[in-house]
PDB file of C-alpha atoms in Angstrom:
ATOM      1  CA  UNK A   1      -4.564  31.713  38.684  1.00  0.00           C
ATOM      2  CA  UNK A   2      -8.096  32.910  36.459  1.00  0.00           C
ATOM      3  CA  UNK A   3      -8.816  36.333  36.212  1.00  0.00           C
ATOM      4  CA  UNK A   4     -12.197  37.725  37.965  1.00  0.00           C
ATOM      5  CA  UNK A   5     -13.591  38.115  34.697  1.00  0.00           C
ATOM      6  CA  UNK A   6     -12.968  34.796  33.545  1.00  0.00           C
ATOM      7  CA  UNK A   7     -15.630  32.353  32.338  1.00  0.00           C
ATOM      8  CA  UNK A   8     -15.453  29.666  35.044  1.00  0.00           C
ATOM      9  CA  UNK A   9     -16.772  32.364  37.477  1.00  0.00           C
ATOM     10  CA  UNK A  10     -19.778  32.449  35.652  1.00  0.00           C
ATOM     11  CA  UNK A  11     -20.715  28.925  35.615  1.00  0.00           C
ATOM     12  CA  UNK A  12     -23.966  28.159  37.730  1.00  0.00           C
ATOM     13  CA  UNK A  13     -24.806  26.501  40.661  1.00  0.00           C
ATOM     14  CA  UNK A  14     -26.426  24.171  39.091  1.00  0.00           C
ATOM     15  CA  UNK A  15     -23.790  23.522  36.367  1.00  0.00           C
ATOM     16  CA  UNK A  16     -21.253  23.031  39.368  1.00  0.00           C
ATOM     17  CA  UNK A  17     -23.860  20.590  41.278  1.00  0.00           C
ATOM     18  CA  UNK A  18     -24.212  18.356  38.224  1.00  0.00           C
ATOM     19  CA  UNK A  19     -20.470  18.454  37.836  1.00  0.00           C
ATOM     20  CA  UNK A  20     -19.714  17.715  41.035  1.00  0.00           C
ATOM     21  CA  UNK A  21     -22.727  14.721  42.164  1.00  0.00           C
ATOM     22  CA  UNK A  22     -21.166  13.004  37.859  1.00  0.00           C
ATOM     23  CA  UNK A  23     -17.624  12.938  38.533  1.00  0.00           C
ATOM     24  CA  UNK A  24     -17.675  11.678  42.112  1.00  0.00           C
ATOM     25  CA  UNK A  25     -20.790  10.158  41.922  1.00  0.00           C
ATOM     26  CA  UNK A  26     -22.486  12.067  44.668  1.00  0.00           C
ATOM     27  CA  UNK A  27     -25.834  13.712  44.986  1.00  0.00           C
ATOM     28  CA  UNK A  28     -25.281  17.099  46.531  1.00  0.00           C
ATOM     29  CA  UNK A  29     -28.666  19.307  46.449  1.00  0.00           C
ATOM     30  CA  UNK A  30     -26.119  22.506  47.737  1.00  0.00           C
ATOM     31  CA  UNK A  31     -22.808  23.610  47.087  1.00  0.00           C
ATOM     32  CA  UNK A  32     -22.446  24.480  51.015  1.00  0.00           C
ATOM     33  CA  UNK A  33     -22.762  20.712  50.938  1.00  0.00           C
ATOM     34  CA  UNK A  34     -19.123  20.528  50.317  1.00  0.00           C
ATOM     35  CA  UNK A  35     -18.328  23.363  52.714  1.00  0.00           C
ATOM     36  CA  UNK A  36     -15.887  20.231  54.403  1.00  0.00           C
ATOM     37  CA  UNK A  37     -13.430  20.309  51.734  1.00  0.00           C
ATOM     38  CA  UNK A  38     -13.637  16.047  51.415  1.00  0.00           C
ATOM     39  CA  UNK A  39     -14.982  17.011  48.137  1.00  0.00           C
ATOM     40  CA  UNK A  40     -12.093  19.536  47.007  1.00  0.00           C
ATOM     41  CA  UNK A  41      -9.655  16.551  48.192  1.00  0.00           C
ATOM     42  CA  UNK A  42     -11.003  14.101  45.893  1.00  0.00           C
ATOM     43  CA  UNK A  43     -11.512  15.787  42.795  1.00  0.00           C
ATOM     44  CA  UNK A  44      -7.978  16.933  42.755  1.00  0.00           C
ATOM     45  CA  UNK A  45      -7.572  13.317  43.604  1.00  0.00           C
ATOM     46  CA  UNK A  46      -9.141  12.175  40.239  1.00  0.00           C
ATOM     47  CA  UNK A  47      -6.895  15.079  38.256  1.00  0.00           C
ATOM     48  CA  UNK A  48      -4.019  13.602  39.890  1.00  0.00           C
ATOM     49  CA  UNK A  49      -4.496   9.817  41.127  1.00  0.00           C
ATOM     50  CA  UNK A  50      -2.024   8.823  44.173  1.00  0.00           C
ATOM     51  CA  UNK A  51      -1.463  12.588  45.329  1.00  0.00           C
ATOM     52  CA  UNK A  52      -3.722  12.731  47.863  1.00  0.00           C
ATOM     53  CA  UNK A  53      -3.915  10.250  50.629  1.00  0.00           C
ATOM     54  CA  UNK A  54      -7.447   9.794  50.578  1.00  0.00           C
ATOM     55  CA  UNK A  55      -6.824   7.785  54.295  1.00  0.00           C
ATOM     56  CA  UNK A  56      -7.103  10.853  55.759  1.00  0.00           C
ATOM     57  CA  UNK A  57      -9.968  12.509  53.793  1.00  0.00           C
ATOM     58  CA  UNK A  58     -13.161  12.823  56.121  1.00  0.00           C
ATOM     59  CA  UNK A  59     -15.899  12.631  54.330  1.00  0.00           C
ATOM     60  CA  UNK A  60     -18.117  12.702  57.906  1.00  0.00           C
ATOM     61  CA  UNK A  61     -16.788  16.032  58.634  1.00  0.00           C
ATOM     62  CA  UNK A  62     -19.183  17.875  60.581  1.00  0.00           C
ATOM     63  CA  UNK A  63     -17.462  20.380  63.360  1.00  0.00           C
ATOM     64  CA  UNK A  64     -14.884  23.097  61.986  1.00  0.00           C
ATOM     65  CA  UNK A  65     -12.052  21.500  63.329  1.00  0.00           C
ATOM     66  CA  UNK A  66     -12.285  18.272  61.230  1.00  0.00           C
ATOM     67  CA  UNK A  67     -13.094  20.564  58.553  1.00  0.00           C
ATOM     68  CA  UNK A  68     -10.161  22.647  58.502  1.00  0.00           C
ATOM     69  CA  UNK A  69      -8.400  19.001  58.980  1.00  0.00           C
ATOM     70  CA  UNK A  70      -9.577  18.321  55.396  1.00  0.00           C
ATOM     71  CA  UNK A  71      -8.231  21.862  54.175  1.00  0.00           C
ATOM     72  CA  UNK A  72      -4.954  21.200  55.565  1.00  0.00           C
ATOM     73  CA  UNK A  73      -4.490  18.091  53.260  1.00  0.00           C
ATOM     74  CA  UNK A  74      -5.770  20.118  50.110  1.00  0.00           C
ATOM     75  CA  UNK A  75      -3.197  22.739  50.910  1.00  0.00           C
ATOM     76  CA  UNK A  76      -0.415  20.063  51.101  1.00  0.00           C
ATOM     77  CA  UNK A  77      -1.615  19.044  47.745  1.00  0.00           C
ATOM     78  CA  UNK A  78      -1.528  22.829  46.549  1.00  0.00           C
ATOM     79  CA  UNK A  79       1.904  23.695  47.609  1.00  0.00           C
ATOM     80  CA  UNK A  80       3.116  19.839  46.270  1.00  0.00           C
ATOM     81  CA  UNK A  81       1.727  21.158  42.582  1.00  0.00           C
ATOM     82  CA  UNK A  82       3.291  24.680  43.494  1.00  0.00           C
ATOM     83  CA  UNK A  83      -0.854  26.344  42.799  1.00  0.00           C
ATOM     84  CA  UNK A  84      -0.793  29.772  44.516  1.00  0.00           C
ATOM     85  CA  UNK A  85      -4.614  29.444  45.122  1.00  0.00           C
ATOM     86  CA  UNK A  86      -5.252  30.914  48.241  1.00  0.00           C
ATOM     87  CA  UNK A  87      -7.715  28.713  50.461  1.00  0.00           C
ATOM     88  CA  UNK A  88     -10.112  30.695  52.515  1.00  0.00           C
ATOM     89  CA  UNK A  89     -10.519  28.204  54.900  1.00  0.00           C
ATOM     90  CA  UNK A  90     -12.277  30.516  57.438  1.00  0.00           C
ATOM     91  CA  UNK A  91     -15.339  31.374  55.066  1.00  0.00           C
ATOM     92  CA  UNK A  92     -15.676  27.933  53.636  1.00  0.00           C
ATOM     93  CA  UNK A  93     -16.367  26.095  56.457  1.00  0.00           C
ATOM     94  CA  UNK A  94     -19.157  28.506  57.417  1.00  0.00           C
ATOM     95  CA  UNK A  95     -21.050  27.136  54.861  1.00  0.00           C
ATOM     96  CA  UNK A  96     -21.605  30.474  53.192  1.00  0.00           C
ATOM     97  CA  UNK A  97     -23.121  29.606  49.683  1.00  0.00           C
ATOM     98  CA  UNK A  98     -21.241  32.387  47.733  1.00  0.00           C
ATOM     99  CA  UNK A  99     -17.670  31.331  48.853  1.00  0.00           C
ATOM    100  CA  UNK A 100     -18.090  27.851  48.180  1.00  0.00           C
ATOM    101  CA  UNK A 101     -19.702  28.335  44.718  1.00  0.00           C
ATOM    102  CA  UNK A 102     -16.622  30.580  43.547  1.00  0.00           C
ATOM    103  CA  UNK A 103     -14.558  27.803  45.246  1.00  0.00           C
ATOM    104  CA  UNK A 104     -15.591  25.050  43.566  1.00  0.00           C
ATOM    105  CA  UNK A 105     -16.118  27.297  40.142  1.00  0.00           C
ATOM    106  CA  UNK A 106     -12.028  28.103  40.606  1.00  0.00           C
ATOM    107  CA  UNK A 107     -11.770  23.867  41.444  1.00  0.00           C
ATOM    108  CA  UNK A 108     -13.533  23.290  37.885  1.00  0.00           C
ATOM    109  CA  UNK A 109     -11.745  25.093  35.790  1.00  0.00           C
ATOM    110  CA  UNK A 110      -8.695  23.736  37.320  1.00  0.00           C
ATOM    111  CA  UNK A 111      -9.369  20.220  36.748  1.00  0.00           C
ATOM    112  CA  UNK A 112     -10.680  21.395  33.135  1.00  0.00           C
ATOM    113  CA  UNK A 113      -7.110  22.978  32.515  1.00  0.00           C
ATOM    114  CA  UNK A 114      -5.834  19.417  33.465  1.00  0.00           C
ATOM    115  CA  UNK A 115      -8.014  17.033  32.087  1.00  0.00           C
ATOM    116  CA  UNK A 116      -9.396  18.661  28.958  1.00  0.00           C
ATOM    117  CA  UNK A 117     -13.300  18.678  30.699  1.00  0.00           C
ATOM    118  CA  UNK A 118     -12.899  14.682  30.068  1.00  0.00           C
ATOM    119  CA  UNK A 119     -13.749  12.452  32.803  1.00  0.00           C
ATOM    120  CA  UNK A 120     -10.993  10.096  33.794  1.00  0.00           C
ATOM    121  CA  UNK A 121     -12.780   6.182  33.153  1.00  0.00           C
ATOM    122  CA  UNK A 122     -10.255   4.540  34.658  1.00  0.00           C
ATOM    123  CA  UNK A 123     -11.122   6.566  37.827  1.00  0.00           C
ATOM    124  CA  UNK A 124     -13.653   5.205  40.686  1.00  0.00           C
ATOM    125  CA  UNK A 125     -14.787   7.751  43.185  1.00  0.00           C
ATOM    126  CA  UNK A 126     -16.612   5.349  45.805  1.00  0.00           C
ATOM    127  CA  UNK A 127     -13.790   2.614  45.717  1.00  0.00           C
ATOM    128  CA  UNK A 128     -11.545   5.903  46.707  1.00  0.00           C
ATOM    129  CA  UNK A 129     -14.010   6.976  49.358  1.00  0.00           C
ATOM    130  CA  UNK A 130     -14.951   3.307  50.862  1.00  0.00           C
ATOM    131  CA  UNK A 131     -10.663   2.263  51.023  1.00  0.00           C
ATOM    132  CA  UNK A 132     -10.421   5.800  52.698  1.00  0.00           C
ATOM    133  CA  UNK A 133     -13.736   5.649  55.525  1.00  0.00           C
ATOM    134  CA  UNK A 134     -12.369   1.817  56.137  1.00  0.00           C
ATOM    135  CA  UNK A 135      -8.965   2.853  56.896  1.00  0.00           C
ATOM    136  CA  UNK A 136      -9.976   5.621  59.010  1.00  0.00           C
ATOM    137  CA  UNK A 137     -12.129   3.351  60.738  1.00  0.00           C
ATOM    138  CA  UNK A 138      -9.708   0.851  62.154  1.00  0.00           C
ATOM    139  CA  UNK A 139      -8.166   3.551  64.040  1.00  0.00           C
ATOM    140  CA  UNK A 140     -11.570   4.234  66.167  1.00  0.00           C
ATOM    141  CA  UNK A 141     -13.689   7.519  66.363  1.00  0.00           C
ATOM    142  CA  UNK A 142     -11.782  10.352  67.203  1.00  0.00           C
ATOM    143  CA  UNK A 143     -12.944  12.703  70.363  1.00  0.00           C
ATOM    144  CA  UNK A 144     -15.004  15.116  67.911  1.00  0.00           C
ATOM    145  CA  UNK A 145     -17.470  12.633  67.345  1.00  0.00           C
ATOM    146  CA  UNK A 146     -17.805  10.808  70.965  1.00  0.00           C
ATOM    147  CA  UNK A 147     -18.616  14.646  71.822  1.00  0.00           C
ATOM    148  CA  UNK A 148     -21.126  14.685  69.232  1.00  0.00           C
ATOM    149  CA  UNK A 149     -22.570  12.142  70.238  1.00  0.00           C
ATOM    150  CA  UNK A 150     -22.583  12.874  73.948  1.00  0.00           C
ATOM    151  CA  UNK A 151     -24.746  16.022  73.052  1.00  0.00           C
ATOM    152  CA  UNK A 152     -27.059  14.038  71.077  1.00  0.00           C
ATOM    153  CA  UNK A 153     -27.563  11.490  74.020  1.00  0.00           C
ATOM    154  CA  UNK A 154     -28.162  14.760  76.331  1.00  0.00           C
ATOM    155  CA  UNK A 155     -30.702  16.316  73.893  1.00  0.00           C
ATOM    156  CA  UNK A 156     -32.277  13.101  74.022  1.00  0.00           C
ATOM    157  CA  UNK A 157     -32.789  12.567  77.673  1.00  0.00           C
ATOM    158  CA  UNK A 158     -33.520  16.225  77.861  1.00  0.00           C
ATOM    159  CA  UNK A 159     -36.324  15.701  75.662  1.00  0.00           C
ATOM    160  CA  UNK A 160     -37.841  12.559  77.482  1.00  0.00           C
ATOM    161  CA  UNK A 161     -39.768  14.354  80.209  1.00  0.00           C
ATOM    162  CA  UNK A 162     -41.949  16.423  77.602  1.00  0.00           C
ATOM    163  CA  UNK A 163     -45.257  14.993  77.153  1.00  0.00           C
ATOM    164  CA  UNK A 164     -45.919  13.065  73.422  1.00  0.00           C
ATOM    165  CA  UNK A 165     -48.063  15.688  72.226  1.00  0.00           C
ATOM    166  CA  UNK A 166     -45.929  18.506  73.378  1.00  0.00           C
ATOM    167  CA  UNK A 167     -42.970  16.004  71.103  1.00  0.00           C
ATOM    168  CA  UNK A 168     -45.160  16.042  68.193  1.00  0.00           C
ATOM    169  CA  UNK A 169     -45.813  19.760  67.895  1.00  0.00           C
ATOM    170  CA  UNK A 170     -42.323  20.728  68.697  1.00  0.00           C
ATOM    171  CA  UNK A 171     -41.194  18.403  65.648  1.00  0.00           C
ATOM    172  CA  UNK A 172     -44.317  19.623  63.143  1.00  0.00           C
ATOM    173  CA  UNK A 173     -43.191  23.376  64.065  1.00  0.00           C
ATOM    174  CA  UNK A 174     -39.089  22.602  63.752  1.00  0.00           C
ATOM    175  CA  UNK A 175     -39.569  20.854  60.458  1.00  0.00           C
ATOM    176  CA  UNK A 176     -42.147  23.850  58.985  1.00  0.00           C
ATOM    177  CA  UNK A 177     -39.123  26.232  60.399  1.00  0.00           C
ATOM    178  CA  UNK A 178     -36.778  24.461  58.576  1.00  0.00           C
ATOM    179  CA  UNK A 179     -38.529  24.712  55.604  1.00  0.00           C
ATOM    180  CA  UNK A 180     -38.730  28.131  55.675  1.00  0.00           C
ATOM    181  CA  UNK A 181     -34.935  28.479  56.285  1.00  0.00           C
ATOM    182  CA  UNK A 182     -34.166  26.217  53.491  1.00  0.00           C
ATOM    183  CA  UNK A 183     -36.284  28.494  51.470  1.00  0.00           C
ATOM    184  CA  UNK A 184     -35.269  31.731  52.293  1.00  0.00           C
ATOM    185  CA  UNK A 185     -31.398  30.464  52.823  1.00  0.00           C
ATOM    186  CA  UNK A 186     -31.724  29.419  48.916  1.00  0.00           C
ATOM    187  CA  UNK A 187     -33.277  32.477  47.933  1.00  0.00           C
ATOM    188  CA  UNK A 188     -30.260  34.496  49.715  1.00  0.00           C
ATOM    189  CA  UNK A 189     -27.498  32.100  47.675  1.00  0.00           C
ATOM    190  CA  UNK A 190     -29.561  32.834  44.350  1.00  0.00           C
ATOM    191  CA  UNK A 191     -29.664  36.939  45.189  1.00  0.00           C
ATOM    192  CA  UNK A 192     -25.861  36.919  46.340  1.00  0.00           C
ATOM    193  CA  UNK A 193     -24.785  34.888  42.926  1.00  0.00           C
ATOM    194  CA  UNK A 194     -26.467  37.391  41.302  1.00  0.00           C
ATOM    195  CA  UNK A 195     -25.228  40.505  42.710  1.00  0.00           C
ATOM    196  CA  UNK A 196     -21.749  39.129  42.282  1.00  0.00           C
ATOM    197  CA  UNK A 197     -21.979  38.661  39.189  1.00  0.00           C
ATOM    198  CA  UNK A 198     -23.404  42.020  38.236  1.00  0.00           C
ATOM    199  CA  UNK A 199     -20.137  43.671  39.895  1.00  0.00           C
ATOM    200  CA  UNK A 200     -18.111  41.866  38.433  1.00  0.00           C
ATOM    201  CA  UNK A 201     -19.392  42.810  35.282  1.00  0.00           C
ATOM    202  CA  UNK A 202     -19.945  46.909  36.268  1.00  0.00           C
ATOM    203  CA  UNK A 203     -16.600  46.561  37.046  1.00  0.00           C
ATOM    204  CA  UNK A 204     -15.540  45.185  33.756  1.00  0.00           C
ATOM    205  CA  UNK A 205     -17.304  47.970  31.943  1.00  0.00           C
ATOM    206  CA  UNK A 206     -15.810  50.585  34.127  1.00  0.00           C
ATOM    207  CA  UNK A 207     -12.070  49.426  33.617  1.00  0.00           C
ATOM    208  CA  UNK A 208     -13.033  49.682  29.720  1.00  0.00           C
ATOM    209  CA  UNK A 209     -14.697  53.418  30.310  1.00  0.00           C
ATOM    210  CA  UNK A 210     -11.312  54.081  32.218  1.00  0.00           C
ATOM    211  CA  UNK A 211      -9.236  53.477  29.162  1.00  0.00           C
ATOM    212  CA  UNK A 212     -11.042  55.075  27.435  1.00  0.00           C
ATOM    213  CA  UNK A 213     -11.036  58.458  29.134  1.00  0.00           C
ATOM    214  CA  UNK A 214      -7.089  57.897  29.397  1.00  0.00           C
ATOM    215  CA  UNK A 215      -6.537  57.802  25.874  1.00  0.00           C
ATOM    216  CA  UNK A 216      -8.711  60.717  25.407  1.00  0.00           C
ATOM    217  CA  UNK A 217      -6.624  62.652  27.682  1.00  0.00           C
ATOM    218  CA  UNK A 218      -3.395  62.572  25.465  1.00  0.00           C
ATOM    219  CA  UNK A 219      -2.231  66.321  24.812  1.00  0.00           C
ATOM    220  CA  UNK A 220      -2.145  64.954  20.765  1.00  0.00           C
ATOM    221  CA  UNK A 221      -5.504  64.052  20.933  1.00  0.00           C
ATOM    222  CA  UNK A 222      -7.589  65.832  23.307  1.00  0.00           C
ATOM    223  CA  UNK A 223      -8.269  68.952  21.179  1.00  0.00           C
ATOM    224  CA  UNK A 224      -9.615  66.462  18.389  1.00  0.00           C
ATOM    225  CA  UNK A 225     -13.492  67.267  17.514  1.00  0.00           C
ATOM    226  CA  UNK A 226     -14.298  63.470  17.760  1.00  0.00           C
ATOM    227  CA  UNK A 227     -12.269  62.990  21.290  1.00  0.00           C
ATOM    228  CA  UNK A 228     -14.511  66.314  22.405  1.00  0.00           C
ATOM    229  CA  UNK A 229     -17.419  64.054  21.603  1.00  0.00           C
ATOM    230  CA  UNK A 230     -16.618  60.984  23.167  1.00  0.00           C
ATOM    231  CA  UNK A 231     -15.756  63.300  26.793  1.00  0.00           C
ATOM    232  CA  UNK A 232     -18.907  65.067  26.292  1.00  0.00           C
ATOM    233  CA  UNK A 233     -20.455  61.595  26.829  1.00  0.00           C
ATOM    234  CA  UNK A 234     -18.762  60.032  29.230  1.00  0.00           C
ATOM    235  CA  UNK A 235     -19.083  63.126  31.240  1.00  0.00           C
ATOM    236  CA  UNK A 236     -22.559  63.626  30.732  1.00  0.00           C
ATOM    237  CA  UNK A 237     -24.193  64.365  34.155  1.00  0.00           C
ATOM    238  CA  UNK A 238     -28.036  63.972  33.331  1.00  0.00           C
ATOM    239  CA  UNK A 239     -28.512  60.183  33.071  1.00  0.00           C
ATOM    240  CA  UNK A 240     -32.132  60.289  31.657  1.00  0.00           C
ATOM    241  CA  UNK A 241     -30.877  62.084  28.353  1.00  0.00           C
ATOM    242  CA  UNK A 242     -28.673  61.210  26.002  1.00  0.00           C
ATOM    243  CA  UNK A 243     -25.731  63.459  24.922  1.00  0.00           C
ATOM    244  CA  UNK A 244     -25.269  61.625  22.061  1.00  0.00           C
ATOM    245  CA  UNK A 245     -26.826  64.536  19.973  1.00  0.00           C
ATOM    246  CA  UNK A 246     -25.108  66.949  21.601  1.00  0.00           C
ATOM    247  CA  UNK A 247     -21.906  64.888  20.845  1.00  0.00           C
ATOM    248  CA  UNK A 248     -23.023  64.426  17.211  1.00  0.00           C
ATOM    249  CA  UNK A 249     -23.413  68.331  17.042  1.00  0.00           C
ATOM    250  CA  UNK A 250     -19.983  68.633  18.529  1.00  0.00           C
ATOM    251  CA  UNK A 251     -18.035  66.932  15.487  1.00  0.00           C
ATOM    252  CA  UNK A 252     -20.550  67.607  12.619  1.00  0.00           C
ATOM    253  CA  UNK A 253     -20.256  71.503  13.307  1.00  0.00           C
ATOM    254  CA  UNK A 254     -16.272  71.440  13.516  1.00  0.00           C
ATOM    255  CA  UNK A 255     -14.249  72.323  10.446  1.00  0.00           C
ATOM    256  CA  UNK A 256     -12.345  70.283   8.530  1.00  0.00           C
ATOM    257  CA  UNK A 257     -14.228  66.663   9.924  1.00  0.00           C
ATOM    258  CA  UNK A 258     -16.063  66.082   6.633  1.00  0.00           C
ATOM    259  CA  UNK A 259     -13.567  68.166   4.154  1.00  0.00           C
ATOM    260  CA  UNK A 260     -12.681  64.581   2.082  1.00  0.00           C
ATOM    261  CA  UNK A 261     -16.171  63.445   1.512  1.00  0.00           C
ATOM    262  CA  UNK A 262     -17.646  67.297   0.430  1.00  0.00           C
ATOM    263  CA  UNK A 263     -14.532  67.450  -2.365  1.00  0.00           C
ATOM    264  CA  UNK A 264     -15.460  63.767  -3.346  1.00  0.00           C
ATOM    265  CA  UNK A 265     -19.547  64.935  -3.694  1.00  0.00           C
TER     266      UNK A 265
END
């Protein structure tokens, strides 16, 4: 396991996408495109060849049901490797950018810890994916894919009654709105990452200040001028004005603080 302040969780979205695309020879544009769990399965297949049943991994998964099947495969591999990482499947399959980014950040850290960050030159990601797709295609389409096709056909049939001009206008409006939604989604994802990193940094420095406070409360230290100065800064109520001058004054005017230097002079 890796702590919240581990460097893994400060790797940016662009770097994660570049790593995934270079490692598996993909062309992902957004981290949420890996929400199906297939990418994560193949990343483990790369560092642990033969352990992941790639013929069961569905790279065309679109429904939550199909995605969950991929994560079941991933969980089985975790169990075999005795990896205690909790896979939050319910969040990941929703395609939330931050959740998928954090999981890929963790996975990159894990892969780097196994192979030292060096890519396996003997691993052919395209060939491994194609073999899995061929084996699954022999079994025929599943029920979920049939239902998707039926929905598409029904949608197409219902649109046939519209006029040609209406179809064109609807298509233009839909494309325009989709572009706006995509732009806003990317901005929201960036803001979520920024807020998350800020909260982690806040918690890190708060824990440091809390350690200092506990140290200053020790009976043998709390009466010392230096401790009083530190507590003056810690408990300052006004955030605008600095308490450093008052803390310096407490230390300076305390008897015996500079007796050694005075004697030297």
